[in-house]
Tab-separated table of C-alpha atoms and ligand atoms in Angstrom:
chain	number	residue	atom	x	y	z
A	1	MET	CA	53.183	30.761	286.708
A	2	LYS	CA	55.481	31.187	283.725
A	3	ARG	CA	53.633	29.918	280.760
A	4	ALA	CA	54.864	29.707	277.054
A	5	VAL	CA	53.280	28.642	273.846
A	6	CYS	CA	54.849	26.619	271.021
A	7	PRO	CA	52.547	27.633	268.201
A	8	GLY	CA	52.432	26.082	264.774
A	9	SER	CA	50.335	24.231	262.144
A	10	PHE	CA	51.969	20.922	263.225
A	11	ASP	CA	50.691	19.233	259.952
A	12	PRO	CA	52.193	16.882	261.288
A	13	ILE	CA	54.395	17.198	264.322
A	14	THR	CA	58.073	16.221	263.667
A	15	TYR	CA	61.083	15.394	265.815
A	16	GLY	CA	62.198	18.952	265.152
A	17	HIS	CA	59.023	20.315	266.808
A	18	LEU	CA	59.436	17.828	269.599
A	19	ASP	CA	63.011	18.871	270.332
A	20	ILE	CA	61.851	22.545	270.721
A	21	ILE	CA	58.804	21.571	272.841
A	22	GLU	CA	60.969	19.436	275.254
A	23	ARG	CA	63.646	22.100	275.532
A	24	ALA	CA	61.104	24.871	276.117
A	25	SER	CA	59.525	22.755	278.863
A	26	ALA	CA	62.726	22.948	280.797
A	27	HIS	CA	62.463	26.716	280.999
A	28	PHE	CA	58.796	27.266	281.821
A	29	ASP	CA	56.301	26.080	284.363
A	30	GLN	CA	53.934	25.114	281.612
A	31	VAL	CA	54.256	24.939	277.804
A	32	VAL	CA	51.142	24.881	275.603
A	33	VAL	CA	51.523	23.390	272.196
A	34	ALA	CA	48.967	25.286	270.229
A	35	VAL	CA	47.627	24.164	266.819
A	36	LEU	CA	46.801	27.191	264.848
A	37	GLU	CA	45.694	27.806	261.271
A	38	ASN	CA	48.386	29.144	258.881
A	39	ARG	CA	46.437	30.747	256.070
A	40	THR	CA	49.307	30.249	253.528
A	41	LYS	CA	49.226	26.408	253.952
A	42	ALA	CA	46.855	23.653	252.889
A	43	SER	CA	46.749	20.991	255.557
A	44	LEU	CA	46.765	17.246	255.177
A	45	PHE	CA	45.453	16.381	258.693
A	46	THR	CA	42.382	17.749	260.525
A	47	VAL	CA	43.115	19.858	263.687
A	48	ALA	CA	41.661	16.985	265.732
A	49	GLU	CA	44.049	14.516	264.192
A	50	ARG	CA	47.073	16.766	264.669
A	51	ILE	CA	46.033	17.383	268.344
A	52	GLU	CA	45.727	13.745	268.860
A	53	MET	CA	49.257	12.986	267.333
A	54	ILE	CA	50.737	15.762	269.433
A	55	ARG	CA	49.004	14.593	272.666
A	56	GLU	CA	50.437	11.006	272.095
A	57	THR	CA	53.950	12.287	271.528
A	58	THR	CA	54.154	14.839	274.303
A	59	SER	CA	52.355	12.859	277.048
A	60	LYS	CA	55.685	12.040	278.558
A	61	PHE	CA	56.339	15.662	279.410
A	62	SER	CA	54.380	16.474	282.621
A	63	ASN	CA	54.227	20.283	282.059
A	64	VAL	CA	53.118	20.179	278.346
A	65	ILE	CA	49.523	20.509	277.352
A	66	VAL	CA	48.006	20.710	273.974
A	67	ASP	CA	45.417	23.107	272.553
A	68	SER	CA	44.082	24.683	269.396
A	69	TRP	CA	42.923	28.135	268.481
A	70	SER	CA	41.540	29.895	265.434
A	71	GLY	CA	42.472	33.616	265.512
A	72	LEU	CA	45.412	35.612	266.250
A	73	LEU	CA	48.169	34.103	268.336
A	74	VAL	CA	48.437	37.188	270.466
A	75	ASP	CA	44.813	36.940	271.441
A	76	TYR	CA	45.382	33.283	272.448
A	77	CYS	CA	48.249	34.485	274.655
A	78	LYS	CA	46.194	37.126	276.356
A	79	THR	CA	43.196	34.957	276.893
A	80	ASN	CA	45.278	32.108	278.379
A	81	SER	CA	47.828	34.160	280.419
A	82	VAL	CA	50.806	33.054	278.168
A	83	GLN	CA	53.738	35.288	278.581
A	84	ALA	CA	56.032	34.119	275.781
A	85	ILE	CA	55.939	32.513	272.404
A	86	VAL	CA	58.793	29.988	271.778
A	87	LYS	CA	59.793	29.213	268.131
A	88	GLY	CA	62.588	27.101	266.666
A	89	LEU	CA	64.937	28.745	264.133
A	90	ARG	CA	66.264	26.175	261.665
A	91	ALA	CA	68.339	28.381	259.387
A	92	VAL	CA	68.662	31.889	258.074
A	93	THR	CA	65.758	31.123	255.737
A	94	ASP	CA	63.231	30.951	258.644
A	95	PHE	CA	64.509	34.320	260.037
A	96	ASP	CA	62.774	37.000	257.933
A	97	TYR	CA	59.361	35.483	258.367
A	98	GLU	CA	59.854	34.694	262.085
A	99	LEU	CA	61.167	38.027	262.840
A	100	GLN	CA	58.292	39.766	261.145
A	101	MET	CA	55.777	37.665	263.122
A	102	ALA	CA	57.624	38.242	266.398
A	103	GLN	CA	57.863	42.056	265.781
A	104	VAL	CA	54.077	42.328	265.016
A	105	ASN	CA	53.195	40.142	268.026
A	106	LEU	CA	55.485	42.396	270.218
A	107	GLN	CA	53.266	45.306	269.297
A	108	SER	CA	50.624	43.555	271.432
A	109	GLY	CA	53.160	43.056	274.258
A	110	ILE	CA	53.847	39.310	273.651
A	111	GLU	CA	57.494	38.404	273.678
A	112	THR	CA	58.965	35.766	271.236
A	113	MET	CA	61.896	33.671	272.305
A	114	PHE	CA	63.860	31.844	269.515
A	115	MET	CA	65.607	28.619	270.163
A	116	ALA	CA	68.222	27.262	267.796
A	117	THR	CA	67.063	23.967	266.214
A	118	ALA	CA	69.324	21.131	266.915
A	119	PRO	CA	71.716	20.485	263.882
A	120	ALA	CA	70.204	17.127	263.430
A	121	HIS	CA	66.770	18.696	262.630
A	122	SER	CA	67.891	21.753	260.655
A	123	PHE	CA	66.619	20.554	257.357
A	124	LEU	CA	63.387	19.038	258.797
A	125	SER	CA	59.997	20.417	258.047
A	126	SER	CA	56.430	19.058	258.052
A	127	SER	CA	56.203	20.034	254.292
A	128	LEU	CA	59.234	17.950	253.473
A	129	VAL	CA	57.911	14.996	255.528
A	130	LYS	CA	54.583	15.189	253.626
A	131	GLU	CA	56.374	15.372	250.309
A	132	LEU	CA	58.566	12.321	251.025
A	133	ALA	CA	55.563	10.377	252.470
A	134	HIS	CA	53.494	11.110	249.493
A	135	TYR	CA	56.022	9.359	247.168
A	136	GLY	CA	56.659	6.442	249.572
A	137	GLY	CA	59.830	7.831	251.112
A	138	ASP	CA	61.017	6.626	254.528
A	139	VAL	CA	60.296	9.283	257.148
A	140	SER	CA	60.797	7.050	260.162
A	141	SER	CA	63.747	9.113	261.371
A	142	MET	CA	61.731	12.418	261.045
A	143	VAL	CA	58.572	11.791	262.827
A	144	PRO	CA	57.354	9.626	265.808
A	145	ILE	CA	55.984	6.161	265.037
A	146	ASN	CA	52.353	7.181	265.541
A	147	VAL	CA	52.765	10.039	262.960
A	148	ASN	CA	54.595	7.692	260.503
A	149	THR	CA	51.576	5.304	260.674
A	150	ALA	CA	49.045	8.158	260.161
A	151	LEU	CA	51.006	9.423	257.207
A	152	LYS	CA	51.090	5.975	255.641
A	153	ALA	CA	47.311	5.639	256.179
A	154	GLN	CA	46.634	9.099	254.585
A	155	VAL	CA	48.830	8.167	251.580
A	156	ALA	CA	47.085	4.841	251.096
A	157	ARG	CA	43.623	6.635	251.321
A	158	LYS	CA	44.552	8.960	248.506
B	1	PNS	O1	54.002	25.990	261.744
B	1	PNS	P1	53.804	27.200	261.013
B	1	PNS	O2	52.860	27.029	259.920
B	1	PNS	O3	54.966	28.005	260.517
B	1	PNS	O4	53.121	28.234	262.165
B	1	PNS	C1	52.678	29.498	261.751
B	1	PNS	C2	51.604	30.051	262.748
B	1	PNS	C3	50.392	29.079	262.745
B	1	PNS	C4	52.199	30.090	264.156
B	1	PNS	C5	51.232	31.538	262.333
B	1	PNS	O5	50.701	31.355	261.046
B	1	PNS	C6	50.174	32.211	263.335
B	1	PNS	O6	50.442	32.569	264.331
B	1	PNS	N1	48.797	32.065	262.914
B	1	PNS	C7	47.829	32.478	263.743
B	1	PNS	C8	47.309	33.867	263.180
B	1	PNS	C9	48.179	35.051	263.602
B	1	PNS	O7	48.380	35.361	264.748
B	1	PNS	N2	48.834	35.608	262.500
B	1	PNS	C10	49.589	36.772	262.685
B	1	PNS	C11	51.120	36.498	262.848
B	1	PNS	S1	51.851	38.082	262.561
């Protein structure tokens, strides 16, 4: 079975992530969306909340499953027989960071495949969505409805 992982912090999942997940699912037998810790970022949602939002929005894809992992991504891949990491590249600003991670992960024998983000999502990031939502901005074109509702609830709670 050809299995790929789409890793990320998904805090929260956006239409940009979903586009990559859907397109990756056309090229692999199974795609695992894995919520991992990014030690450089503080998170708004718990891992359980993020997983629930991802499950709700990816349930329409029959070969996509959702998981989480605390540790190195390459260890996740080895433990779960994942052959490839799939990541979206939005712009040249993503490239340095992503190339560095891909090369480090390649040292452990795990390939990374980059997919060009659809132009409609090239500016989109979870950080931008959180910033807009924090100040009451409209993010309905950037995230699925369940994520929009969760963001509004989080903002109201603070
Ligand atoms: O959505 P993000 O925050 O850009 O995703 C980054 C993530 C979570 C995929 C990356 O930080 C990661 O792989 N973390 C797990 C720990 C790890 O393997 N680090 C080494 C990468 S060289």
